[in-house]
PDB file of C-alpha atoms and ligand atoms in Angstrom:
ATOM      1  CA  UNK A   1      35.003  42.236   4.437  1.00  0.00           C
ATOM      2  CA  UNK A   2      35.910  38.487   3.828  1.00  0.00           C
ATOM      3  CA  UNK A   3      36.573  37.413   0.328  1.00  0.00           C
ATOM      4  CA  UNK A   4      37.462  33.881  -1.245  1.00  0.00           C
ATOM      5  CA  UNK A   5      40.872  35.439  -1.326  1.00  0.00           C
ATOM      6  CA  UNK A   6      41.027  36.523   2.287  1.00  0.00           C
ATOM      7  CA  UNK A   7      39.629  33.467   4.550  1.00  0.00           C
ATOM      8  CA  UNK A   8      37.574  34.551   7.434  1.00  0.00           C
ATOM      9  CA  UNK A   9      39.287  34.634  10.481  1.00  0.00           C
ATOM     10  CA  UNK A  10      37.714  31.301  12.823  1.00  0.00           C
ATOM     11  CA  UNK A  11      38.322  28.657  14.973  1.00  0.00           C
ATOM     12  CA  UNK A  12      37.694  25.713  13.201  1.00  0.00           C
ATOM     13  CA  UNK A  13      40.490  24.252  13.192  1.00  0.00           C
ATOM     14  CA  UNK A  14      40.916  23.606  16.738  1.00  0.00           C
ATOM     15  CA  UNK A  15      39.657  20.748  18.400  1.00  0.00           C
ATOM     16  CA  UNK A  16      35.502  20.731  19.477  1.00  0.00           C
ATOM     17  CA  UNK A  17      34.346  22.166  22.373  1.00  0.00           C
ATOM     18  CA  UNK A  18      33.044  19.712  25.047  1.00  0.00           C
ATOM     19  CA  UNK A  19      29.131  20.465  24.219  1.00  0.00           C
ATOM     20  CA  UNK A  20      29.871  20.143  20.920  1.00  0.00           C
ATOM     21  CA  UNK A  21      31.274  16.862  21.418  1.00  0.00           C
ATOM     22  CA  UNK A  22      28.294  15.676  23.313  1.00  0.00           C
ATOM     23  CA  UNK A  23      25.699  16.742  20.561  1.00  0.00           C
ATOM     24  CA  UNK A  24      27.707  15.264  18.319  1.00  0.00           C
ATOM     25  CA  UNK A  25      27.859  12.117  20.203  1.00  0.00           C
ATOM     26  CA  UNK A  26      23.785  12.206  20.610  1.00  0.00           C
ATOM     27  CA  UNK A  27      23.488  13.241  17.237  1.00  0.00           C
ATOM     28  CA  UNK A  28      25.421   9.786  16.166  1.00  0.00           C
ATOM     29  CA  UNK A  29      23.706   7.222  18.319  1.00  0.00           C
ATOM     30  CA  UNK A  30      20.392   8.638  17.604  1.00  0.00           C
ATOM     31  CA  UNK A  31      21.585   7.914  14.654  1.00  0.00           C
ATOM     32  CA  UNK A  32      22.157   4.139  15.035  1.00  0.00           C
ATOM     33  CA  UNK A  33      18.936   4.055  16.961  1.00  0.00           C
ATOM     34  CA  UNK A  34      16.952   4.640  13.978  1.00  0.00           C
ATOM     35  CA  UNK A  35      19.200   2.563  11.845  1.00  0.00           C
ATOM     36  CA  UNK A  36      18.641  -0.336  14.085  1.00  0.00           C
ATOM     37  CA  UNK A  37      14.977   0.479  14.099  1.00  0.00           C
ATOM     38  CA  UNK A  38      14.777   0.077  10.225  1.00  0.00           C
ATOM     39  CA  UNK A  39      15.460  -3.939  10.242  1.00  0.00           C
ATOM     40  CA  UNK A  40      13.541  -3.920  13.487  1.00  0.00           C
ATOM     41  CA  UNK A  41      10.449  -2.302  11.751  1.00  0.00           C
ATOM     42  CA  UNK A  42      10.557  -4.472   9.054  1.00  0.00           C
ATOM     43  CA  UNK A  43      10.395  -7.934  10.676  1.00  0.00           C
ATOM     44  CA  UNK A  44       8.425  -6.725  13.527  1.00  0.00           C
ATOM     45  CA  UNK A  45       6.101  -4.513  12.381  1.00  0.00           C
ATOM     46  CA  UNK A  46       2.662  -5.325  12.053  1.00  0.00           C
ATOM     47  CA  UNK A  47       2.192  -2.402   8.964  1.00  0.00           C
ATOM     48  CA  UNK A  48       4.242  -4.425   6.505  1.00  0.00           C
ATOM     49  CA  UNK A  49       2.160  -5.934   3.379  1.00  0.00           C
ATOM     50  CA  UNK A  50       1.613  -9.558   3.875  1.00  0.00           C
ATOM     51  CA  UNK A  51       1.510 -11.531   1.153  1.00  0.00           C
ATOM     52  CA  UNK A  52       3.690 -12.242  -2.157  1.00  0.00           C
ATOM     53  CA  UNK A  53       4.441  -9.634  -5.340  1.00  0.00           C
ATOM     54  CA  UNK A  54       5.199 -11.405  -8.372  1.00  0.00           C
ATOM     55  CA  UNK A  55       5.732 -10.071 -12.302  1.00  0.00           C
ATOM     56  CA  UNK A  56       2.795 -10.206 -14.407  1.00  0.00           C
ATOM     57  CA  UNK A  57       1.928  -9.130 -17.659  1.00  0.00           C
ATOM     58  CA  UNK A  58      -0.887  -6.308 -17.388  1.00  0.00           C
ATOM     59  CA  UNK A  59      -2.274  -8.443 -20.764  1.00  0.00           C
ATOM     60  CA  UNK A  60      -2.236 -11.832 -19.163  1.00  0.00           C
ATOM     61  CA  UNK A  61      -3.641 -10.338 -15.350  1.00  0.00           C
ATOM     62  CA  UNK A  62      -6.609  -8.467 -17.377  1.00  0.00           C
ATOM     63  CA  UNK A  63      -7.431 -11.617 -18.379  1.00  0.00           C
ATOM     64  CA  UNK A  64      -7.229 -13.345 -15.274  1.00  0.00           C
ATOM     65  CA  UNK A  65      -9.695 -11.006 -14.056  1.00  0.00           C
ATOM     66  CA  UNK A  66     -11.681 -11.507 -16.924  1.00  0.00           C
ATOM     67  CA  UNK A  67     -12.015 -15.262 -15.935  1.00  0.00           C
ATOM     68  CA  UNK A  68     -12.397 -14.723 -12.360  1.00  0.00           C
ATOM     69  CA  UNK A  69     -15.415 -12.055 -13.457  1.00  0.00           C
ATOM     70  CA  UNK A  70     -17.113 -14.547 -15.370  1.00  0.00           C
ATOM     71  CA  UNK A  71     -16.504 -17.269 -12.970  1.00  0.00           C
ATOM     72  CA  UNK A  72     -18.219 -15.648  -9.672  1.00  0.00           C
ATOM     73  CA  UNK A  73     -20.271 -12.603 -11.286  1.00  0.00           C
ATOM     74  CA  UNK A  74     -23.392 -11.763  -9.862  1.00  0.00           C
ATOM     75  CA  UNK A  75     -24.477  -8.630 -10.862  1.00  0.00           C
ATOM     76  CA  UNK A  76     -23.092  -4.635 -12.007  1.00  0.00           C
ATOM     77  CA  UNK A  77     -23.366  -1.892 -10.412  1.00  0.00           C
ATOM     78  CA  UNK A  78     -23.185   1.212 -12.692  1.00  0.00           C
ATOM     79  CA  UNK A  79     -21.391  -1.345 -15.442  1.00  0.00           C
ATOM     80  CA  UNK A  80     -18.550  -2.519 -13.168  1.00  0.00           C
ATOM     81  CA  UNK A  81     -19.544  -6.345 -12.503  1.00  0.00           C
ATOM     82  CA  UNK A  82     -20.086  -7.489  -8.750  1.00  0.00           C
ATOM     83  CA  UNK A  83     -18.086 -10.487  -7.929  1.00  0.00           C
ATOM     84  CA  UNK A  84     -18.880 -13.217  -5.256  1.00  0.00           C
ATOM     85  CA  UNK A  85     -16.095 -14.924  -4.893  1.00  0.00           C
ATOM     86  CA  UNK A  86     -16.119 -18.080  -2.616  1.00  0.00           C
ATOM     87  CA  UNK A  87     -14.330 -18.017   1.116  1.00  0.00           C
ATOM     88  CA  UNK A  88     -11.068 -18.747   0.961  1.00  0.00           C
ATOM     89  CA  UNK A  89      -9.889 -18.108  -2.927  1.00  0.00           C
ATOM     90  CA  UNK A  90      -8.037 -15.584  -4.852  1.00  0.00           C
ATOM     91  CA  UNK A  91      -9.731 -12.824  -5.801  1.00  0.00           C
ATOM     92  CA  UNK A  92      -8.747 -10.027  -8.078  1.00  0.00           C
ATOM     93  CA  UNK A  93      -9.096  -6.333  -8.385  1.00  0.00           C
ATOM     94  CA  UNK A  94      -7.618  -4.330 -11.124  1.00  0.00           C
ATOM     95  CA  UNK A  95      -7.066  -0.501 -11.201  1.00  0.00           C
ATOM     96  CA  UNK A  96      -7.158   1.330 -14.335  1.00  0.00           C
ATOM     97  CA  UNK A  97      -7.698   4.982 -15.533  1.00  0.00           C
ATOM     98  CA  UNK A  98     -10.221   5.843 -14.026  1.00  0.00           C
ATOM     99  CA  UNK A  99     -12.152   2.419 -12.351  1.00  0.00           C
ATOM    100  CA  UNK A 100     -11.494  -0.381 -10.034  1.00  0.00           C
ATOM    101  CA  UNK A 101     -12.691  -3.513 -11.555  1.00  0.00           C
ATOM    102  CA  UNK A 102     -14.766  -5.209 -10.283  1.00  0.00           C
ATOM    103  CA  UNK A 103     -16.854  -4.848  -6.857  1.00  0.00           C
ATOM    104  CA  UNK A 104     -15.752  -7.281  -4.696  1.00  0.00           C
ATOM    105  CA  UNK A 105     -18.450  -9.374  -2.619  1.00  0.00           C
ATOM    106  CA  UNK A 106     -16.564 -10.901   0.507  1.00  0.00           C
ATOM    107  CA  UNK A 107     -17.826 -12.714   3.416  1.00  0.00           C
ATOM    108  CA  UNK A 108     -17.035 -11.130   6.561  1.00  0.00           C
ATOM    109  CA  UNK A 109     -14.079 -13.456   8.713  1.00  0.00           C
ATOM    110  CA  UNK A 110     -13.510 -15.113   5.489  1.00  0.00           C
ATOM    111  CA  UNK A 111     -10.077 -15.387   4.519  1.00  0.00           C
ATOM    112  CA  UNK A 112      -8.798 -14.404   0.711  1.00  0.00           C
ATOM    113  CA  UNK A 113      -5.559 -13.366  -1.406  1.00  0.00           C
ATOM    114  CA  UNK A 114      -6.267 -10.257  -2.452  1.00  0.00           C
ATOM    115  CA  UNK A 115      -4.107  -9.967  -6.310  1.00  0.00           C
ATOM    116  CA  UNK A 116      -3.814  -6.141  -7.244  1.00  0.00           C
ATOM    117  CA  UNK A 117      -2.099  -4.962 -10.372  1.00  0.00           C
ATOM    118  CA  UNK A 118      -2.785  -2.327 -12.823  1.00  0.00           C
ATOM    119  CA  UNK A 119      -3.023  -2.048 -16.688  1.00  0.00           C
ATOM    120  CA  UNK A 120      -1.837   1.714 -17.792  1.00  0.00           C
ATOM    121  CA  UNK A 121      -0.065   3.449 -15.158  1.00  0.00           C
ATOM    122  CA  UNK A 122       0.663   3.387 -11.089  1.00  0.00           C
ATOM    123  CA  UNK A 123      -2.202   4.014  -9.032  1.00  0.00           C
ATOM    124  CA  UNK A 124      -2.929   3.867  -5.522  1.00  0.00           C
ATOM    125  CA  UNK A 125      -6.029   1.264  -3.780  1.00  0.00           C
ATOM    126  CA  UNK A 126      -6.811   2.973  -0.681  1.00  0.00           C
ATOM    127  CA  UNK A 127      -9.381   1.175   1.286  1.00  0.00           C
ATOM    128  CA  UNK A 128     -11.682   3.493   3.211  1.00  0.00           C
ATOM    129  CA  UNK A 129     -12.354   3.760   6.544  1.00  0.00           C
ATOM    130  CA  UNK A 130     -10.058   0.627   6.913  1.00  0.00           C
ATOM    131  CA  UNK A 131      -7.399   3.106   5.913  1.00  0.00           C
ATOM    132  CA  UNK A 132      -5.186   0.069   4.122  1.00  0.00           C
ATOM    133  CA  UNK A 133      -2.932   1.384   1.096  1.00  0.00           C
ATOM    134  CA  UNK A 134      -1.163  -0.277  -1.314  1.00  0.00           C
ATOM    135  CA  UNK A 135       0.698   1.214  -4.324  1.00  0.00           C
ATOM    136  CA  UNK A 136      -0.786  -0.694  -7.241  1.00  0.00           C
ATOM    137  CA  UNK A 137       2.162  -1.116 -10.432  1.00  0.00           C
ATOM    138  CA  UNK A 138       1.725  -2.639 -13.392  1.00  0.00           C
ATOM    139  CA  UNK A 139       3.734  -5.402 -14.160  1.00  0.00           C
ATOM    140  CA  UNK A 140       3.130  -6.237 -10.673  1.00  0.00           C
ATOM    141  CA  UNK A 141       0.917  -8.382  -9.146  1.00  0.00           C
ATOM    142  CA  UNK A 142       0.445  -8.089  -5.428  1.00  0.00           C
ATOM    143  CA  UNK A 143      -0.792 -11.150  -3.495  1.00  0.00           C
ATOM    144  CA  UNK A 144      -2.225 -10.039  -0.411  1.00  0.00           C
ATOM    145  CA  UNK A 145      -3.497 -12.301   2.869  1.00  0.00           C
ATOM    146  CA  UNK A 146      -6.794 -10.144   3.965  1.00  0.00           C
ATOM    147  CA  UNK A 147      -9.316 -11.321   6.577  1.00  0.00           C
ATOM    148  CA  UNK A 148     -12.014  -8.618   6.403  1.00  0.00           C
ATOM    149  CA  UNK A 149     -13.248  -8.787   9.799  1.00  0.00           C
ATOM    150  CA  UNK A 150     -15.850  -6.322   9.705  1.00  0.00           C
ATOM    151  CA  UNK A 151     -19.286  -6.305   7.620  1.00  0.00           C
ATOM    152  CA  UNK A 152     -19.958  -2.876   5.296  1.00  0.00           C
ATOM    153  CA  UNK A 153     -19.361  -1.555   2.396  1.00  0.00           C
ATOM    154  CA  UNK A 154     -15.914  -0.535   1.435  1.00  0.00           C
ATOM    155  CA  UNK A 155     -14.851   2.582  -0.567  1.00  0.00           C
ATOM    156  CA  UNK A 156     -11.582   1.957  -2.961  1.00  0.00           C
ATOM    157  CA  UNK A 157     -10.407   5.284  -3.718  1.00  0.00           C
ATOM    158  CA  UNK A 158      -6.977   5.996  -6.200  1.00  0.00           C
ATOM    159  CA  UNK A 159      -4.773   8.057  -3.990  1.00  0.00           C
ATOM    160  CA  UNK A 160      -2.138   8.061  -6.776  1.00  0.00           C
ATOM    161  CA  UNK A 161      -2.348  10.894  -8.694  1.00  0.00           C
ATOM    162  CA  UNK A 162      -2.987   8.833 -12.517  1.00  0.00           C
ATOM    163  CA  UNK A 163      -4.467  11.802 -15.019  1.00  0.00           C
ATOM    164  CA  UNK A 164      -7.473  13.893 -15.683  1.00  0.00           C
ATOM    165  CA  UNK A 165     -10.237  11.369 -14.046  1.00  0.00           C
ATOM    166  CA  UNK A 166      -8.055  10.390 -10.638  1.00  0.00           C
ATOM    167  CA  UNK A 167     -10.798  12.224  -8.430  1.00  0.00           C
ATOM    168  CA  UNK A 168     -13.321   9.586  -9.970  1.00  0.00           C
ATOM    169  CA  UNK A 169     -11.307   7.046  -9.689  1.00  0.00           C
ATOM    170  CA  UNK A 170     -13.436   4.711  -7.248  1.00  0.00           C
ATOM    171  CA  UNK A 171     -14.002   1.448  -6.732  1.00  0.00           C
ATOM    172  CA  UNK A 172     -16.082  -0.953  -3.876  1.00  0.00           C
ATOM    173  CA  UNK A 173     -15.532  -3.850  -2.055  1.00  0.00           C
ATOM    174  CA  UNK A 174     -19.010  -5.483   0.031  1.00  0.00           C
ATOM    175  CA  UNK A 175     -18.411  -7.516   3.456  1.00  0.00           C
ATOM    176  CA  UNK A 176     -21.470  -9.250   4.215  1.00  0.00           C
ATOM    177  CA  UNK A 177     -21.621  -9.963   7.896  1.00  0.00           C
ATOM    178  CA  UNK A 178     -21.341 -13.411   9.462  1.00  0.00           C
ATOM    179  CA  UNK A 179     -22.499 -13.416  12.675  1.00  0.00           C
ATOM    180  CA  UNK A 180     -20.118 -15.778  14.506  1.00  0.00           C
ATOM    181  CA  UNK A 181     -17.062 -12.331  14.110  1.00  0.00           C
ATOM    182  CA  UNK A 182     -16.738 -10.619  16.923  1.00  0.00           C
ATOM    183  CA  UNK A 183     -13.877  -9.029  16.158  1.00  0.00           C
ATOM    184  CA  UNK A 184     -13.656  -5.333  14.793  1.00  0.00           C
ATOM    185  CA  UNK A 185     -11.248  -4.282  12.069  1.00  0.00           C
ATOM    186  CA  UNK A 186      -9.227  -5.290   8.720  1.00  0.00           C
ATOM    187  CA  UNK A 187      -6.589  -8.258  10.001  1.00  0.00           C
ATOM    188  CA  UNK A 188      -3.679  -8.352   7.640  1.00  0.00           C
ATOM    189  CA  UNK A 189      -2.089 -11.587   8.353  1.00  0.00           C
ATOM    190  CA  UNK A 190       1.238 -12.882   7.957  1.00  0.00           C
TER     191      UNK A 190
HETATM  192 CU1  CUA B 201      -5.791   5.977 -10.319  1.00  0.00          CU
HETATM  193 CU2  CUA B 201      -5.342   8.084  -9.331  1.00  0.00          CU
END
């Protein structure tokens, strides 16, 4: 019977056996492998976010919304406001328990800045099928370079678990098609 008194009797102490010493050794530059891989991922990886994050106030970004609602509105679906912004310009989404405000109109190969922030707590925009996710902060605005490149309708769903009405928690984006696209897929450019 070993105690803390009495020490087990063992041999670890003497110096590693020579498998031990080469798991050890592939253990270590595995290792580096995957530390090299981290810097390596992150400038040449085509899943990092594109675009700029900047601080914002979640007052001073609901209004921006507001503005950029009133500006480009062009109908409501259900009483969240459909937005038809022009080619090219910022356009704005806000998350919020429990909506995504508003529905955004885009033009298919058109290219926008996407700005996502929320007002209340974190939430998730998770852009289905296009599978794109983004964790959405408040206090945070996130600028991001989209190029929808193909036409349908988009389902924003909260995959950020953000109280009580989460599960409803959906929102819609619209790509009408232009016919001059041939090119399948969400581009998220640099
Ligand atoms: Cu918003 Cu979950």
């Amino acid at each position: 019977m070993h105690t803390a008194i009495v020490p087990p009797k063992g041999v670890w102490w003497k110096p590693a056996g020579k498998q031990e010493r080469m798991w050890v050794t592939i253990a270590f530059v595995w290792c580096m492998v995957l530390f090299a891989m981290m810097p390596l991922w992150h400038l040449k990886g085509g899943q990092n976010p594109s675009g700029i994050r900047g601080r914002v106030e979640p007052k001073d970004y609901s209004e921006r919304v507001q503005r950029f609602i009133a500006e480009y509105q062009v109908g409501e679906e259900a009483g969240i406001p459909v937005v038809a912004p022009p080619p090219g310009s910022d356009v704005y989404m806000v998350g919020q328990m429990w909506s995504w405000k508003p529905v955004l109109k885009l033009q298919q190969g058109a290219s926008y800045v996407l700005h996502l922030s929320a007002l209340d707590v974190n939430h998730g925009f998770g852009l289905i099928p296009a599978n794109i996710n983004f964790q959405i902060v408040p206090g945070y605005d996130y600028g991001l370079k989209i190029t929808p490149n193909e036409a349908g309708e988009y389902k924003v769903l909260c995959n950020e678990f953000c109280g009580i009405g989460h599960h409803r928690m959906l929102g819609k984006i619209i790509v009408e098609p232009a016919a001059s696209v041939a090119d399948v897929g969400w581009e998220v450019s640099k």
